[in-house]
PDB file of C-alpha atoms in Angstrom:
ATOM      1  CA  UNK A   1      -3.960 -31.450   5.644  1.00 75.00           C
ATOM      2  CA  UNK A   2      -0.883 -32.862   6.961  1.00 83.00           C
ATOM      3  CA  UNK A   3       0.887 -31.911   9.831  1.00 83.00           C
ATOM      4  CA  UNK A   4       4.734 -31.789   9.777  1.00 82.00           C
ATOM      5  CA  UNK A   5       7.237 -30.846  12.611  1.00 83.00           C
ATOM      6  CA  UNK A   6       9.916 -29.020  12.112  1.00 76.00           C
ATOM      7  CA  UNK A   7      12.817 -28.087  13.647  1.00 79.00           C
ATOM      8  CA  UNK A   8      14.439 -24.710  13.933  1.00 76.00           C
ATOM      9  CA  UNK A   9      17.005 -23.280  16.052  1.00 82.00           C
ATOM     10  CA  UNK A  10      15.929 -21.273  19.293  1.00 80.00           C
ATOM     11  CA  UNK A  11      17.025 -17.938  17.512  1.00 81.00           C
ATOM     12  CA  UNK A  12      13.856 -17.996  15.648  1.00 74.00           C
ATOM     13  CA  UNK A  13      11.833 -17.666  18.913  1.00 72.00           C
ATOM     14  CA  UNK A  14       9.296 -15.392  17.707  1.00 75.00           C
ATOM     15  CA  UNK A  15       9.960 -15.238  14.089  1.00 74.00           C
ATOM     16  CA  UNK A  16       8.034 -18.922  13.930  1.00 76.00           C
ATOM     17  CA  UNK A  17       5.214 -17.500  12.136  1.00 80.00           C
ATOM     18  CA  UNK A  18       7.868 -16.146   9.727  1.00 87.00           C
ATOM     19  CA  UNK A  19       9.629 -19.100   8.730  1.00 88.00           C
ATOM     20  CA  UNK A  20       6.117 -21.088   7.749  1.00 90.00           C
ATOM     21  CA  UNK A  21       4.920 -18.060   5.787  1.00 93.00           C
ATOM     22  CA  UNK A  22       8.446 -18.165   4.066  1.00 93.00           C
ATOM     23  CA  UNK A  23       8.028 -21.851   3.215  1.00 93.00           C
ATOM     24  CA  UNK A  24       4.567 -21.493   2.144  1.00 94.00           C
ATOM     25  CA  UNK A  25       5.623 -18.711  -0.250  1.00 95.00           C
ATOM     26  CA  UNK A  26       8.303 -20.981  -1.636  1.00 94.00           C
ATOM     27  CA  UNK A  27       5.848 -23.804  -2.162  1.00 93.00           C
ATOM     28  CA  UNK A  28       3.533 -21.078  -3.949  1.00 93.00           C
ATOM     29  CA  UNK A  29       6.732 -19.585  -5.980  1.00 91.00           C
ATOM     30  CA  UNK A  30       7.386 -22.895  -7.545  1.00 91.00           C
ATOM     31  CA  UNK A  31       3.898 -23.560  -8.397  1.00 89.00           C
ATOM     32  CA  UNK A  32       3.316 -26.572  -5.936  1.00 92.00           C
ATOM     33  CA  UNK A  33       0.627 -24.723  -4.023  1.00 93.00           C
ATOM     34  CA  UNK A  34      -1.912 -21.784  -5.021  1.00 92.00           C
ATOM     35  CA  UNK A  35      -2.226 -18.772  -3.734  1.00 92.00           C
ATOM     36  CA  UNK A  36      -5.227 -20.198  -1.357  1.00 94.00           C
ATOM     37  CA  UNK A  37      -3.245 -23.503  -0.075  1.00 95.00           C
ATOM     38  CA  UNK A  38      -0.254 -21.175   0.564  1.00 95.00           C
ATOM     39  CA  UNK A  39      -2.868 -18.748   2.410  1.00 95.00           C
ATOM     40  CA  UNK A  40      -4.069 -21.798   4.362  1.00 95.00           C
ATOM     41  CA  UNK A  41      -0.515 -23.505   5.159  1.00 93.00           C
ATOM     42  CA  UNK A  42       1.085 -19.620   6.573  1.00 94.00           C
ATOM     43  CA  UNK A  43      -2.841 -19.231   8.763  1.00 93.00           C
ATOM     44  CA  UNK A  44      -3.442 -16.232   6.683  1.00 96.00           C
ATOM     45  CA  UNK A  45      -6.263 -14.800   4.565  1.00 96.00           C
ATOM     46  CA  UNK A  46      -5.297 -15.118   0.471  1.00 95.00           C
ATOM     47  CA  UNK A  47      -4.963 -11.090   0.430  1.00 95.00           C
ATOM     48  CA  UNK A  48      -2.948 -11.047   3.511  1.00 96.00           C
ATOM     49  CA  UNK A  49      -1.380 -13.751   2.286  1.00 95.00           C
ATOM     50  CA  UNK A  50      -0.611 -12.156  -1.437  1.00 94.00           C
ATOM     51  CA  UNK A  51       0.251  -8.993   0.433  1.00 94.00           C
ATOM     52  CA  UNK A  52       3.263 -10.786   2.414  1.00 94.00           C
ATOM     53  CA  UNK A  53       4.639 -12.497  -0.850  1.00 94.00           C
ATOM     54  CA  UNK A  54       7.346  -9.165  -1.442  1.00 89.00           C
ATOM     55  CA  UNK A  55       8.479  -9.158   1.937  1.00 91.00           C
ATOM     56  CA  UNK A  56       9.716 -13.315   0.853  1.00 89.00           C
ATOM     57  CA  UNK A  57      10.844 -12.143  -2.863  1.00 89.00           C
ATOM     58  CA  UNK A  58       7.614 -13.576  -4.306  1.00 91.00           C
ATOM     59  CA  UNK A  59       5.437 -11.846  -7.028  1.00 86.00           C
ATOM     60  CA  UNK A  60       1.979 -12.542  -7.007  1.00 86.00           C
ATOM     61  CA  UNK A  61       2.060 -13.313 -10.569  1.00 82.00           C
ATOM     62  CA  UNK A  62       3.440 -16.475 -10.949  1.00 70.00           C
ATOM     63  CA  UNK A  63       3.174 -16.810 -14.565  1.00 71.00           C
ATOM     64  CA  UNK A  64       6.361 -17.077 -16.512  1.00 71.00           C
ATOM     65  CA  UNK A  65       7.047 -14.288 -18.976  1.00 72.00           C
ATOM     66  CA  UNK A  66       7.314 -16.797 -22.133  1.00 78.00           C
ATOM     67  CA  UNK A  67       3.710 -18.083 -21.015  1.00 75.00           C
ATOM     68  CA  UNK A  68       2.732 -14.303 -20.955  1.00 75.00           C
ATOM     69  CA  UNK A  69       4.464 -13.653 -24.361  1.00 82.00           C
ATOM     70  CA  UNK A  70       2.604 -16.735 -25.900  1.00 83.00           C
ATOM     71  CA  UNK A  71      -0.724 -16.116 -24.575  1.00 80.00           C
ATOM     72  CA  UNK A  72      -0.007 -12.714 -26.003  1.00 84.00           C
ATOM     73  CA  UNK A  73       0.629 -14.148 -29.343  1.00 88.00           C
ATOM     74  CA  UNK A  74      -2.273 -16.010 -29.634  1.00 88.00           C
ATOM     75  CA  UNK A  75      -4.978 -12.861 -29.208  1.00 87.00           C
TER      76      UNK A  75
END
């Protein structure tokens, strides 16, 4: 894995933790990590992990509805 450092204002203080969860939720939302990479990025287990996504405006199901509707099709 590679390490980045990033900088963020003072304010943040103890909200740290919150910031790389909210980035790793991002990263999941646009499908550039999975739910375990994201898990592993924020220090968290995948449920935990899947658990926080709400609080960041994240589903868990990350599946676009026309994928749904096709797959649908197609049974």
């Amino acid at each position: 894995m590679t390490t980045i450092t990033l900088q963020v204002p003072d304010s943040l203080g103890e909200h740290q933790n919150d910031t790389v969860r909210f980035i790793a939720a991002k990263l999941y939302e646009s499908g550039k990590l999975s739910l375990g990479q994201a898990a592993e990025m924020a220090g968290l287990t995948k449920r935990t992990f899947a658990e926080l996504l709400g609080d960041y405006g994240v589903s868990l199901l990350n599946y676009p509805v026309s994928d749904m509707i096709a797959d649908a099709e197609r049974i």
